[in-house]
Amino acid sequence: MADDRLRGNLEMLILAILARGSAHGYALAEGLRTASGGEFEVPEGSLYPALHRLERTGAIASEWVHDGRRRRVYTITTAGATRLQQERSAWQRFADGVASTLAAPSVRPAVQGV
């Protein structure tokens, strides 16, 4: 079930990790796994398309660096930080709505045909 919930929120979560500092793809995947307590294992087949979408929209930028290995390092942009703040606010409203719904007193459904 975590995979289904992750699918619609992966870009927001990537931005949240990049808000902590620039990172290459493997470090991003590891950051997501660590920050989620092991809940989110993001395969490359999901991570890199999301990174490319974020880069196309200007939410992140990337550059090749050489630190013993040639790696593409991703950085959040000002536009990405703004998007992250908007998505955090929307997520909080959604989470509050879910929490309110789950905390509502149980109502017994009406029995039909009685």
CSV table of C-alpha atoms in Angstrom, one decimal:
chain,number,residue,atom,x,y,z
A,1,MET,CA,0.0,0.0,0.0
A,2,ALA,CA,2.9,2.4,0.7
A,3,ASP,CA,3.8,2.1,-3.1
A,4,ASP,CA,0.4,3.4,-4.1
A,5,ARG,CA,0.5,6.3,-1.7
A,6,LEU,CA,4.1,7.1,-2.7
A,7,ARG,CA,3.2,7.3,-6.4
A,8,GLY,CA,1.2,10.5,-6.1
A,9,ASN,CA,3.6,12.1,-3.7
A,10,LEU,CA,7.1,11.2,-4.9
A,11,GLU,CA,8.0,14.5,-6.4
A,12,MET,CA,7.0,16.4,-3.2
A,13,LEU,CA,9.1,13.9,-1.2
A,14,ILE,CA,12.1,14.4,-3.5
A,15,LEU,CA,11.8,18.1,-3.1
A,16,ALA,CA,11.7,17.7,0.7
A,17,ILE,CA,14.9,15.6,0.6
A,18,LEU,CA,16.6,18.1,-1.7
A,19,ALA,CA,15.6,21.0,0.6
A,20,ARG,CA,18.1,19.5,3.1
A,21,GLY,CA,20.9,19.7,0.5
A,22,SER,CA,22.0,18.7,-3.0
A,23,ALA,CA,22.2,15.0,-3.7
A,24,HIS,CA,22.8,12.5,-6.5
A,25,GLY,CA,20.2,9.8,-7.3
A,26,TYR,CA,21.4,7.0,-5.1
A,27,ALA,CA,21.7,9.5,-2.1
A,28,LEU,CA,18.2,10.7,-2.8
A,29,ALA,CA,16.8,7.1,-2.8
A,30,GLU,CA,18.7,6.4,0.4
A,31,GLY,CA,17.5,9.7,1.9
A,32,LEU,CA,13.9,8.8,1.2
A,33,ARG,CA,14.4,5.3,2.7
A,34,THR,CA,16.0,6.7,5.8
A,35,ALA,CA,13.7,9.6,6.4
A,36,SER,CA,10.7,7.3,6.0
A,37,GLY,CA,12.0,4.8,8.5
A,38,GLY,CA,12.4,2.2,5.7
A,39,GLU,CA,8.8,2.7,4.4
A,40,PHE,CA,9.8,4.1,1.0
A,41,GLU,CA,12.0,2.0,-1.2
A,42,VAL,CA,12.1,3.9,-4.5
A,43,PRO,CA,13.3,2.0,-7.5
A,44,GLU,CA,15.4,3.7,-10.1
A,45,GLY,CA,12.5,3.2,-12.6
A,46,SER,CA,10.4,5.6,-10.5
A,47,LEU,CA,13.1,7.9,-9.2
A,48,TYR,CA,14.8,9.1,-12.4
A,49,PRO,CA,11.6,9.9,-14.3
A,50,ALA,CA,10.4,11.9,-11.3
A,51,LEU,CA,13.7,13.8,-11.3
A,52,HIS,CA,13.5,14.5,-15.0
A,53,ARG,CA,9.9,15.8,-14.6
A,54,LEU,CA,11.0,18.1,-11.7
A,55,GLU,CA,13.9,19.3,-13.8
A,56,ARG,CA,11.7,20.0,-16.8
A,57,THR,CA,9.4,22.1,-14.7
A,58,GLY,CA,12.3,24.1,-13.1
A,59,ALA,CA,11.7,22.8,-9.6
A,60,ILE,CA,15.3,21.3,-9.5
A,61,ALA,CA,18.5,21.8,-11.4
A,62,SER,CA,21.3,19.3,-11.9
A,63,GLU,CA,25.0,19.3,-12.9
A,64,TRP,CA,27.6,16.7,-13.4
A,65,VAL,CA,30.2,16.5,-10.7
A,66,HIS,CA,33.4,14.4,-10.4
A,67,ASP,CA,34.1,13.2,-6.8
A,68,GLY,CA,36.0,10.1,-7.7
A,69,ARG,CA,33.0,9.1,-9.8
A,70,ARG,CA,31.0,11.1,-12.3
A,71,ARG,CA,27.6,11.8,-10.8
A,72,ARG,CA,24.6,14.0,-11.6
A,73,VAL,CA,23.8,16.1,-8.5
A,74,TYR,CA,20.4,17.6,-8.1
A,75,THR,CA,19.6,20.8,-6.3
A,76,ILE,CA,16.3,22.4,-5.4
A,77,THR,CA,15.6,25.8,-7.1
A,78,THR,CA,13.7,28.8,-5.7
A,79,ALA,CA,10.7,27.6,-7.8
A,80,GLY,CA,11.1,24.1,-6.3
A,81,ALA,CA,11.2,25.5,-2.7
A,82,THR,CA,8.0,27.5,-3.4
A,83,ARG,CA,6.3,24.4,-4.9
A,84,LEU,CA,7.4,22.3,-1.9
A,85,GLN,CA,5.8,24.9,0.5
A,86,GLN,CA,2.6,24.8,-1.5
A,87,GLU,CA,2.5,21.0,-1.5
A,88,ARG,CA,3.3,20.8,2.2
A,89,SER,CA,0.3,23.1,2.9
A,90,ALA,CA,-2.0,21.0,0.6
A,91,TRP,CA,-0.7,17.8,2.2
A,92,GLN,CA,-1.4,19.1,5.7
A,93,ARG,CA,-4.9,20.1,4.8
A,94,PHE,CA,-5.5,16.6,3.4
A,95,ALA,CA,-3.9,14.9,6.4
A,96,ASP,CA,-6.0,17.0,8.8
A,97,GLY,CA,-9.2,16.0,6.8
A,98,VAL,CA,-8.2,12.3,7.0
A,99,ALA,CA,-7.4,12.5,10.7
A,100,SER,CA,-10.8,14.3,11.4
A,101,THR,CA,-12.6,11.6,9.4
A,102,LEU,CA,-10.9,8.8,11.2
A,103,ALA,CA,-11.5,10.4,14.6
A,104,ALA,CA,-15.2,11.0,14.0
A,105,PRO,CA,-17.5,9.0,16.2
A,106,SER,CA,-18.6,5.7,14.7
A,107,VAL,CA,-22.1,5.9,13.2
A,108,ARG,CA,-23.9,2.6,12.7
A,109,PRO,CA,-25.1,2.3,9.1
A,110,ALA,CA,-28.8,2.0,8.7
A,111,VAL,CA,-30.1,-1.5,7.9
A,112,GLN,CA,-32.0,-1.6,4.7
A,113,GLY,CA,-35.2,-3.5,4.4
A,114,VAL,CA,-36.1,-3.4,8.1
